[in-house]
């Protein structure tokens, strides 16, 4: 389980260090999400909030595509906000802020569009959080976000873990904060409805999760998984980390194709209206 609290410390620091590789891993999903966001954006000037903006990729894409928008990205990690602000590079209609998304939304209200790339699955009480975002939105405002589907549809978080450690990650039966908190669409739908949102659609997007590339993609992927994902803590806590690391590289070799190491991955893109 990854909570909002984790993002203020070690997890946020790690993602800030690894932002280029994490952006690369999402490269197959990002165009689909960006297209959905642009399709939902109002025709005229509008104000948008990127919830859990991370290193700022989604905020930056929207601000560049719509010069008439005012885009604010918010995140709990000071390190990620610093990275995002550096990437902003003078984009006049874009800003980033450290803080809780619902608190920032109240200050910006009324909002015209709320977006997120895998940033909304970490609320301690998601109904309360989404209700707060709904209260800060104009009637008719859009909510567009992506989240992972089931672990079994994301090989890097299921089969890979089992092949390396011999342990199959458990599948939660209800919401718990973390990367797969919204994997079950029935759970997500109930949360959004109870929070006052009208669900428009949710669509499956299968993509290639690129974990390693370059002259030695296996070493690149191994370095990535030592820091990011469910294997990271297992490697750090292993009784024999050297042996487990060797096992990781051997397994990653199976997923190597030329100069890349990639895995089947799958996400939902949700669309809802205030």
PDB file of C-alpha atoms in Angstrom:
ATOM      1  CA  UNK A   1       0.000   0.000   0.000  1.00  0.00           C
ATOM      2  CA  UNK A   2       1.228   3.488  -0.909  1.00  0.00           C
ATOM      3  CA  UNK A   3      -0.456   6.300   0.994  1.00  0.00           C
ATOM      4  CA  UNK A   4      -0.548  10.035   0.450  1.00  0.00           C
ATOM      5  CA  UNK A   5       1.877  10.329   3.361  1.00  0.00           C
ATOM      6  CA  UNK A   6       4.485   8.285   1.485  1.00  0.00           C
ATOM      7  CA  UNK A   7       4.564  10.833  -1.339  1.00  0.00           C
ATOM      8  CA  UNK A   8       5.758  13.562   1.042  1.00  0.00           C
ATOM      9  CA  UNK A   9       8.884  11.544   1.811  1.00  0.00           C
ATOM     10  CA  UNK A  10      10.827   8.631   0.351  1.00  0.00           C
ATOM     11  CA  UNK A  11       8.434   7.709  -2.482  1.00  0.00           C
ATOM     12  CA  UNK A  12       8.217  11.270  -3.760  1.00  0.00           C
ATOM     13  CA  UNK A  13      11.994  11.665  -3.551  1.00  0.00           C
ATOM     14  CA  UNK A  14      12.513   8.462  -5.528  1.00  0.00           C
ATOM     15  CA  UNK A  15      10.052   9.423  -8.248  1.00  0.00           C
ATOM     16  CA  UNK A  16      11.695  12.831  -8.542  1.00  0.00           C
ATOM     17  CA  UNK A  17      15.059  11.148  -9.155  1.00  0.00           C
ATOM     18  CA  UNK A  18      13.530   8.669 -11.601  1.00  0.00           C
ATOM     19  CA  UNK A  19      11.098  10.999 -13.396  1.00  0.00           C
ATOM     20  CA  UNK A  20      12.611  10.477 -16.851  1.00  0.00           C
ATOM     21  CA  UNK A  21      12.392   6.701 -16.620  1.00  0.00           C
ATOM     22  CA  UNK A  22       8.889   6.802 -15.145  1.00  0.00           C
ATOM     23  CA  UNK A  23       7.758   9.125 -17.951  1.00  0.00           C
ATOM     24  CA  UNK A  24       9.304   6.677 -20.412  1.00  0.00           C
ATOM     25  CA  UNK A  25       7.389   3.785 -18.859  1.00  0.00           C
ATOM     26  CA  UNK A  26       4.113   5.660 -19.426  1.00  0.00           C
ATOM     27  CA  UNK A  27       4.982   6.791 -22.967  1.00  0.00           C
ATOM     28  CA  UNK A  28       2.533   4.341 -24.548  1.00  0.00           C
ATOM     29  CA  UNK A  29      -0.354   5.539 -22.375  1.00  0.00           C
ATOM     30  CA  UNK A  30       0.301   9.282 -22.316  1.00  0.00           C
ATOM     31  CA  UNK A  31      -0.940  10.142 -25.851  1.00  0.00           C
ATOM     32  CA  UNK A  32      -4.287   8.455 -25.124  1.00  0.00           C
ATOM     33  CA  UNK A  33      -4.717  10.375 -21.875  1.00  0.00           C
ATOM     34  CA  UNK A  34      -3.639  13.697 -23.394  1.00  0.00           C
ATOM     35  CA  UNK A  35      -6.117  13.213 -26.244  1.00  0.00           C
ATOM     36  CA  UNK A  36      -8.940  12.456 -23.789  1.00  0.00           C
ATOM     37  CA  UNK A  37      -8.075  15.582 -21.787  1.00  0.00           C
ATOM     38  CA  UNK A  38      -8.085  17.813 -24.864  1.00  0.00           C
ATOM     39  CA  UNK A  39     -11.395  16.327 -25.981  1.00  0.00           C
ATOM     40  CA  UNK A  40     -12.949  17.207 -22.618  1.00  0.00           C
ATOM     41  CA  UNK A  41     -11.458  20.716 -22.384  1.00  0.00           C
ATOM     42  CA  UNK A  42     -13.870  23.659 -22.790  1.00  0.00           C
ATOM     43  CA  UNK A  43     -13.848  25.556 -26.092  1.00  0.00           C
ATOM     44  CA  UNK A  44     -12.869  28.907 -24.535  1.00  0.00           C
ATOM     45  CA  UNK A  45     -10.482  29.985 -21.778  1.00  0.00           C
ATOM     46  CA  UNK A  46     -10.603  27.701 -18.758  1.00  0.00           C
ATOM     47  CA  UNK A  47      -8.916  26.807 -15.473  1.00  0.00           C
ATOM     48  CA  UNK A  48      -7.569  23.282 -14.965  1.00  0.00           C
ATOM     49  CA  UNK A  49      -6.089  21.415 -12.007  1.00  0.00           C
ATOM     50  CA  UNK A  50      -3.732  18.445 -12.453  1.00  0.00           C
ATOM     51  CA  UNK A  51      -4.166  16.266  -9.354  1.00  0.00           C
ATOM     52  CA  UNK A  52      -0.998  14.497  -8.227  1.00  0.00           C
ATOM     53  CA  UNK A  53       0.898  16.106 -11.083  1.00  0.00           C
ATOM     54  CA  UNK A  54       4.206  14.372 -10.335  1.00  0.00           C
ATOM     55  CA  UNK A  55       6.970  15.679 -12.586  1.00  0.00           C
ATOM     56  CA  UNK A  56       4.441  17.702 -14.556  1.00  0.00           C
ATOM     57  CA  UNK A  57       4.142  15.901 -17.897  1.00  0.00           C
ATOM     58  CA  UNK A  58       0.342  16.045 -18.134  1.00  0.00           C
ATOM     59  CA  UNK A  59       0.176  19.665 -16.968  1.00  0.00           C
ATOM     60  CA  UNK A  60       2.849  20.671 -19.442  1.00  0.00           C
ATOM     61  CA  UNK A  61       1.159  18.920 -22.373  1.00  0.00           C
ATOM     62  CA  UNK A  62      -2.166  20.624 -21.649  1.00  0.00           C
ATOM     63  CA  UNK A  63      -0.628  24.080 -21.165  1.00  0.00           C
ATOM     64  CA  UNK A  64       1.296  23.794 -24.424  1.00  0.00           C
ATOM     65  CA  UNK A  65      -1.730  22.560 -26.363  1.00  0.00           C
ATOM     66  CA  UNK A  66      -4.110  25.215 -24.997  1.00  0.00           C
ATOM     67  CA  UNK A  67      -2.527  28.641 -24.646  1.00  0.00           C
ATOM     68  CA  UNK A  68      -5.923  29.982 -23.483  1.00  0.00           C
ATOM     69  CA  UNK A  69      -5.937  27.686 -20.429  1.00  0.00           C
ATOM     70  CA  UNK A  70      -4.614  28.380 -16.960  1.00  0.00           C
ATOM     71  CA  UNK A  71      -3.131  25.110 -15.742  1.00  0.00           C
ATOM     72  CA  UNK A  72      -2.019  24.372 -12.192  1.00  0.00           C
ATOM     73  CA  UNK A  73      -0.346  21.139 -11.155  1.00  0.00           C
ATOM     74  CA  UNK A  74      -0.436  20.132  -7.500  1.00  0.00           C
ATOM     75  CA  UNK A  75       1.487  17.397  -5.711  1.00  0.00           C
ATOM     76  CA  UNK A  76       2.361  16.350  -2.159  1.00  0.00           C
ATOM     77  CA  UNK A  77       6.043  15.796  -2.965  1.00  0.00           C
ATOM     78  CA  UNK A  78       8.252  18.888  -2.719  1.00  0.00           C
ATOM     79  CA  UNK A  79      10.916  17.150  -4.819  1.00  0.00           C
ATOM     80  CA  UNK A  80       8.471  16.360  -7.628  1.00  0.00           C
ATOM     81  CA  UNK A  81       7.106  19.905  -7.596  1.00  0.00           C
ATOM     82  CA  UNK A  82      10.657  21.234  -7.968  1.00  0.00           C
ATOM     83  CA  UNK A  83      11.256  18.966 -10.970  1.00  0.00           C
ATOM     84  CA  UNK A  84       7.946  20.008 -12.538  1.00  0.00           C
ATOM     85  CA  UNK A  85       8.690  23.678 -12.018  1.00  0.00           C
ATOM     86  CA  UNK A  86      12.095  23.307 -13.700  1.00  0.00           C
ATOM     87  CA  UNK A  87      10.440  21.645 -16.678  1.00  0.00           C
ATOM     88  CA  UNK A  88       7.924  24.493 -16.940  1.00  0.00           C
ATOM     89  CA  UNK A  89      10.684  26.597 -18.537  1.00  0.00           C
ATOM     90  CA  UNK A  90       8.753  29.852 -18.650  1.00  0.00           C
ATOM     91  CA  UNK A  91       5.422  28.410 -19.841  1.00  0.00           C
ATOM     92  CA  UNK A  92       3.325  31.433 -18.891  1.00  0.00           C
ATOM     93  CA  UNK A  93      -0.025  29.665 -18.452  1.00  0.00           C
ATOM     94  CA  UNK A  94       1.360  26.918 -16.204  1.00  0.00           C
ATOM     95  CA  UNK A  95       2.267  26.804 -12.521  1.00  0.00           C
ATOM     96  CA  UNK A  96       2.932  24.148  -9.904  1.00  0.00           C
ATOM     97  CA  UNK A  97       2.102  24.128  -6.217  1.00  0.00           C
ATOM     98  CA  UNK A  98       2.933  21.940  -3.249  1.00  0.00           C
ATOM     99  CA  UNK A  99      -0.112  20.857  -1.267  1.00  0.00           C
ATOM    100  CA  UNK A 100      -3.224  18.751  -0.898  1.00  0.00           C
ATOM    101  CA  UNK A 101      -5.287  18.685  -4.089  1.00  0.00           C
ATOM    102  CA  UNK A 102      -8.641  19.255  -2.387  1.00  0.00           C
ATOM    103  CA  UNK A 103      -7.323  22.238  -0.432  1.00  0.00           C
ATOM    104  CA  UNK A 104      -5.825  23.783  -3.567  1.00  0.00           C
ATOM    105  CA  UNK A 105      -9.023  23.096  -5.525  1.00  0.00           C
ATOM    106  CA  UNK A 106     -11.052  25.047  -2.964  1.00  0.00           C
ATOM    107  CA  UNK A 107      -8.704  28.019  -3.346  1.00  0.00           C
ATOM    108  CA  UNK A 108      -9.006  27.945  -7.155  1.00  0.00           C
ATOM    109  CA  UNK A 109     -12.740  27.298  -7.327  1.00  0.00           C
ATOM    110  CA  UNK A 110     -14.611  27.201  -9.567  1.00  0.00           C
ATOM    111  CA  UNK A 111     -12.579  24.814 -11.743  1.00  0.00           C
ATOM    112  CA  UNK A 112     -13.453  23.923 -15.342  1.00  0.00           C
ATOM    113  CA  UNK A 113     -11.384  20.773 -15.767  1.00  0.00           C
ATOM    114  CA  UNK A 114      -9.646  18.297 -13.444  1.00  0.00           C
ATOM    115  CA  UNK A 115      -7.073  15.867 -14.809  1.00  0.00           C
ATOM    116  CA  UNK A 116      -4.619  13.287 -13.515  1.00  0.00           C
ATOM    117  CA  UNK A 117      -2.213  10.674 -14.819  1.00  0.00           C
ATOM    118  CA  UNK A 118      -2.222   7.971 -12.176  1.00  0.00           C
ATOM    119  CA  UNK A 119      -2.365  10.516  -9.340  1.00  0.00           C
ATOM    120  CA  UNK A 120      -5.777   9.932  -7.751  1.00  0.00           C
ATOM    121  CA  UNK A 121      -5.395   6.434  -6.259  1.00  0.00           C
ATOM    122  CA  UNK A 122      -3.701   7.508  -3.035  1.00  0.00           C
ATOM    123  CA  UNK A 123      -6.471   9.298  -1.127  1.00  0.00           C
ATOM    124  CA  UNK A 124      -7.054   7.974   2.379  1.00  0.00           C
ATOM    125  CA  UNK A 125     -10.800   8.574   1.905  1.00  0.00           C
ATOM    126  CA  UNK A 126     -11.425   8.803  -1.842  1.00  0.00           C
ATOM    127  CA  UNK A 127     -15.133   9.642  -1.515  1.00  0.00           C
ATOM    128  CA  UNK A 128     -14.357  12.662   0.638  1.00  0.00           C
ATOM    129  CA  UNK A 129     -11.527  13.718  -1.671  1.00  0.00           C
ATOM    130  CA  UNK A 130     -13.540  13.432  -4.873  1.00  0.00           C
ATOM    131  CA  UNK A 131     -16.488  15.163  -3.214  1.00  0.00           C
ATOM    132  CA  UNK A 132     -14.158  18.049  -2.348  1.00  0.00           C
ATOM    133  CA  UNK A 133     -12.964  18.237  -5.948  1.00  0.00           C
ATOM    134  CA  UNK A 134     -16.587  18.128  -7.116  1.00  0.00           C
ATOM    135  CA  UNK A 135     -17.536  20.978  -4.779  1.00  0.00           C
ATOM    136  CA  UNK A 136     -14.729  23.099  -6.252  1.00  0.00           C
ATOM    137  CA  UNK A 137     -15.865  22.477  -9.843  1.00  0.00           C
ATOM    138  CA  UNK A 138     -18.296  24.344 -12.044  1.00  0.00           C
ATOM    139  CA  UNK A 139     -21.449  22.453 -13.071  1.00  0.00           C
ATOM    140  CA  UNK A 140     -20.464  20.589 -16.216  1.00  0.00           C
ATOM    141  CA  UNK A 141     -16.741  20.550 -15.413  1.00  0.00           C
ATOM    142  CA  UNK A 142     -14.907  17.494 -16.658  1.00  0.00           C
ATOM    143  CA  UNK A 143     -12.822  14.981 -14.712  1.00  0.00           C
ATOM    144  CA  UNK A 144     -10.343  12.909 -16.744  1.00  0.00           C
ATOM    145  CA  UNK A 145      -7.881  10.525 -15.127  1.00  0.00           C
ATOM    146  CA  UNK A 146      -5.952   7.344 -15.779  1.00  0.00           C
ATOM    147  CA  UNK A 147      -5.248   4.465 -13.397  1.00  0.00           C
ATOM    148  CA  UNK A 148      -3.876   0.953 -13.668  1.00  0.00           C
ATOM    149  CA  UNK A 149      -6.138  -1.987 -14.399  1.00  0.00           C
ATOM    150  CA  UNK A 150      -5.668  -5.255 -12.506  1.00  0.00           C
ATOM    151  CA  UNK A 151      -2.172  -6.447 -11.594  1.00  0.00           C
ATOM    152  CA  UNK A 152      -2.674  -9.486 -13.818  1.00  0.00           C
ATOM    153  CA  UNK A 153      -2.958  -7.123 -16.799  1.00  0.00           C
ATOM    154  CA  UNK A 154       0.319  -5.438 -15.816  1.00  0.00           C
ATOM    155  CA  UNK A 155       3.057  -8.017 -16.186  1.00  0.00           C
ATOM    156  CA  UNK A 156       5.749  -5.863 -14.533  1.00  0.00           C
ATOM    157  CA  UNK A 157       3.681  -5.879 -11.307  1.00  0.00           C
ATOM    158  CA  UNK A 158       2.501  -9.488 -11.359  1.00  0.00           C
ATOM    159  CA  UNK A 159       4.327 -12.136 -13.413  1.00  0.00           C
ATOM    160  CA  UNK A 160       7.695 -10.390 -13.115  1.00  0.00           C
ATOM    161  CA  UNK A 161       7.410 -10.171  -9.327  1.00  0.00           C
ATOM    162  CA  UNK A 162       6.457 -13.835  -9.048  1.00  0.00           C
ATOM    163  CA  UNK A 163       9.231 -14.975 -11.398  1.00  0.00           C
ATOM    164  CA  UNK A 164      11.855 -13.053  -9.418  1.00  0.00           C
ATOM    165  CA  UNK A 165      10.675 -13.661  -5.850  1.00  0.00           C
ATOM    166  CA  UNK A 166       8.385 -16.679  -6.036  1.00  0.00           C
ATOM    167  CA  UNK A 167       5.648 -14.589  -4.439  1.00  0.00           C
ATOM    168  CA  UNK A 168       2.460 -13.605  -6.266  1.00  0.00           C
ATOM    169  CA  UNK A 169       1.332 -10.122  -5.111  1.00  0.00           C
ATOM    170  CA  UNK A 170      -2.086 -10.300  -3.398  1.00  0.00           C
ATOM    171  CA  UNK A 171      -5.151  -8.854  -5.115  1.00  0.00           C
ATOM    172  CA  UNK A 172      -7.109  -6.487  -2.815  1.00  0.00           C
ATOM    173  CA  UNK A 173     -10.852  -7.033  -2.584  1.00  0.00           C
ATOM    174  CA  UNK A 174     -11.673  -3.377  -1.932  1.00  0.00           C
ATOM    175  CA  UNK A 175     -10.105   0.052  -2.250  1.00  0.00           C
ATOM    176  CA  UNK A 176      -6.723   0.568  -0.630  1.00  0.00           C
ATOM    177  CA  UNK A 177      -4.481   3.556  -1.429  1.00  0.00           C
ATOM    178  CA  UNK A 178      -1.864   2.565  -3.963  1.00  0.00           C
ATOM    179  CA  UNK A 179      -1.104   2.072  -7.656  1.00  0.00           C
ATOM    180  CA  UNK A 180      -3.886  -0.517  -8.073  1.00  0.00           C
ATOM    181  CA  UNK A 181      -6.455   1.157  -5.839  1.00  0.00           C
ATOM    182  CA  UNK A 182      -8.775   1.815  -8.784  1.00  0.00           C
ATOM    183  CA  UNK A 183      -8.111  -1.400 -10.713  1.00  0.00           C
ATOM    184  CA  UNK A 184     -11.684  -2.645 -10.155  1.00  0.00           C
ATOM    185  CA  UNK A 185     -14.028  -0.382 -12.158  1.00  0.00           C
ATOM    186  CA  UNK A 186     -17.009  -1.234  -9.955  1.00  0.00           C
ATOM    187  CA  UNK A 187     -15.130   0.112  -6.917  1.00  0.00           C
ATOM    188  CA  UNK A 188     -14.069   3.257  -8.788  1.00  0.00           C
ATOM    189  CA  UNK A 189     -17.568   3.848 -10.133  1.00  0.00           C
ATOM    190  CA  UNK A 190     -19.094   3.586  -6.662  1.00  0.00           C
ATOM    191  CA  UNK A 191     -16.554   6.065  -5.261  1.00  0.00           C
ATOM    192  CA  UNK A 192     -17.195   8.615  -7.995  1.00  0.00           C
ATOM    193  CA  UNK A 193     -20.985   8.290  -7.757  1.00  0.00           C
ATOM    194  CA  UNK A 194     -20.964   8.648  -3.964  1.00  0.00           C
ATOM    195  CA  UNK A 195     -18.785  11.750  -4.384  1.00  0.00           C
ATOM    196  CA  UNK A 196     -21.356  13.372  -6.687  1.00  0.00           C
ATOM    197  CA  UNK A 197     -19.785  12.823 -10.100  1.00  0.00           C
ATOM    198  CA  UNK A 198     -21.694  11.637 -13.159  1.00  0.00           C
ATOM    199  CA  UNK A 199     -19.689   8.936 -14.946  1.00  0.00           C
ATOM    200  CA  UNK A 200     -19.451   9.409 -18.700  1.00  0.00           C
ATOM    201  CA  UNK A 201     -17.212   6.470 -19.603  1.00  0.00           C
ATOM    202  CA  UNK A 202     -14.179   4.401 -18.755  1.00  0.00           C
ATOM    203  CA  UNK A 203     -12.020   2.885 -21.457  1.00  0.00           C
ATOM    204  CA  UNK A 204      -9.326   0.240 -21.437  1.00  0.00           C
ATOM    205  CA  UNK A 205      -5.939   1.212 -22.872  1.00  0.00           C
ATOM    206  CA  UNK A 206      -3.312  -1.467 -23.351  1.00  0.00           C
ATOM    207  CA  UNK A 207       0.218  -0.189 -23.738  1.00  0.00           C
ATOM    208  CA  UNK A 208       3.876  -1.160 -23.690  1.00  0.00           C
ATOM    209  CA  UNK A 209       5.498  -0.489 -20.314  1.00  0.00           C
ATOM    210  CA  UNK A 210       9.076   0.343 -21.303  1.00  0.00           C
ATOM    211  CA  UNK A 211      11.368  -0.404 -18.367  1.00  0.00           C
ATOM    212  CA  UNK A 212      14.799  -0.542 -19.993  1.00  0.00           C
ATOM    213  CA  UNK A 213      16.521   0.781 -23.110  1.00  0.00           C
ATOM    214  CA  UNK A 214      19.941   1.565 -24.564  1.00  0.00           C
ATOM    215  CA  UNK A 215      23.140  -0.416 -24.896  1.00  0.00           C
ATOM    216  CA  UNK A 216      22.324  -2.537 -21.826  1.00  0.00           C
ATOM    217  CA  UNK A 217      18.542  -2.471 -21.433  1.00  0.00           C
ATOM    218  CA  UNK A 218      18.578  -5.238 -18.823  1.00  0.00           C
ATOM    219  CA  UNK A 219      20.846  -3.245 -16.503  1.00  0.00           C
ATOM    220  CA  UNK A 220      18.732  -0.146 -17.169  1.00  0.00           C
ATOM    221  CA  UNK A 221      15.513  -1.998 -16.317  1.00  0.00           C
ATOM    222  CA  UNK A 222      17.081  -3.565 -13.215  1.00  0.00           C
ATOM    223  CA  UNK A 223      18.145  -0.119 -11.967  1.00  0.00           C
ATOM    224  CA  UNK A 224      14.612   1.154 -12.567  1.00  0.00           C
ATOM    225  CA  UNK A 225      12.927  -1.698 -10.672  1.00  0.00           C
ATOM    226  CA  UNK A 226      15.336  -1.339  -7.753  1.00  0.00           C
ATOM    227  CA  UNK A 227      13.719   2.068  -7.186  1.00  0.00           C
ATOM    228  CA  UNK A 228      10.213   1.953  -8.679  1.00  0.00           C
ATOM    229  CA  UNK A 229       7.416  -0.591  -8.342  1.00  0.00           C
ATOM    230  CA  UNK A 230       6.587  -3.568  -6.126  1.00  0.00           C
ATOM    231  CA  UNK A 231      10.000  -5.189  -6.520  1.00  0.00           C
ATOM    232  CA  UNK A 232      11.857  -2.225  -5.020  1.00  0.00           C
ATOM    233  CA  UNK A 233      10.995  -2.902  -1.371  1.00  0.00           C
ATOM    234  CA  UNK A 234      11.452  -6.661  -1.817  1.00  0.00           C
ATOM    235  CA  UNK A 235      14.956  -6.154  -3.194  1.00  0.00           C
ATOM    236  CA  UNK A 236      15.849  -3.777  -0.372  1.00  0.00           C
ATOM    237  CA  UNK A 237      14.569  -6.132   2.321  1.00  0.00           C
ATOM    238  CA  UNK A 238      15.886  -9.384   0.839  1.00  0.00           C
ATOM    239  CA  UNK A 239      18.067 -11.604   3.027  1.00  0.00           C
ATOM    240  CA  UNK A 240      20.400 -12.053   0.048  1.00  0.00           C
ATOM    241  CA  UNK A 241      19.943  -8.939  -2.137  1.00  0.00           C
ATOM    242  CA  UNK A 242      22.865  -9.852  -4.430  1.00  0.00           C
ATOM    243  CA  UNK A 243      21.318 -13.212  -5.315  1.00  0.00           C
ATOM    244  CA  UNK A 244      17.876 -11.649  -5.831  1.00  0.00           C
ATOM    245  CA  UNK A 245      19.357  -8.915  -8.026  1.00  0.00           C
ATOM    246  CA  UNK A 246      21.036 -11.572 -10.165  1.00  0.00           C
ATOM    247  CA  UNK A 247      17.707 -13.374 -10.416  1.00  0.00           C
ATOM    248  CA  UNK A 248      16.036 -10.110 -11.463  1.00  0.00           C
ATOM    249  CA  UNK A 249      18.495  -9.595 -14.318  1.00  0.00           C
ATOM    250  CA  UNK A 250      18.078 -13.178 -15.489  1.00  0.00           C
ATOM    251  CA  UNK A 251      14.300 -12.796 -15.602  1.00  0.00           C
ATOM    252  CA  UNK A 252      14.490  -9.388 -17.307  1.00  0.00           C
ATOM    253  CA  UNK A 253      16.536 -10.989 -20.069  1.00  0.00           C
ATOM    254  CA  UNK A 254      13.428 -12.958 -21.030  1.00  0.00           C
ATOM    255  CA  UNK A 255      11.602  -9.700 -21.751  1.00  0.00           C
ATOM    256  CA  UNK A 256      14.398  -8.167 -23.755  1.00  0.00           C
ATOM    257  CA  UNK A 257      13.826  -7.426 -27.434  1.00  0.00           C
ATOM    258  CA  UNK A 258      16.893  -5.877 -29.029  1.00  0.00           C
ATOM    259  CA  UNK A 259      17.692  -2.662 -27.180  1.00  0.00           C
ATOM    260  CA  UNK A 260      14.556  -2.591 -24.977  1.00  0.00           C
ATOM    261  CA  UNK A 261      12.988  -4.398 -22.041  1.00  0.00           C
ATOM    262  CA  UNK A 262       9.215  -3.941 -22.037  1.00  0.00           C
ATOM    263  CA  UNK A 263       6.103  -5.488 -20.504  1.00  0.00           C
ATOM    264  CA  UNK A 264       2.418  -5.721 -21.313  1.00  0.00           C
ATOM    265  CA  UNK A 265       0.519  -3.103 -19.314  1.00  0.00           C
ATOM    266  CA  UNK A 266      -3.041  -1.859 -19.129  1.00  0.00           C
ATOM    267  CA  UNK A 267      -4.880   1.138 -17.702  1.00  0.00           C
ATOM    268  CA  UNK A 268      -8.311   2.705 -17.474  1.00  0.00           C
ATOM    269  CA  UNK A 269      -9.076   6.229 -18.642  1.00  0.00           C
ATOM    270  CA  UNK A 270     -12.086   7.569 -16.765  1.00  0.00           C
ATOM    271  CA  UNK A 271     -14.302  10.459 -17.870  1.00  0.00           C
ATOM    272  CA  UNK A 272     -16.829  12.044 -15.509  1.00  0.00           C
ATOM    273  CA  UNK A 273     -18.789  15.304 -15.228  1.00  0.00           C
ATOM    274  CA  UNK A 274     -19.625  17.530 -12.281  1.00  0.00           C
TER     275      UNK A 274
END
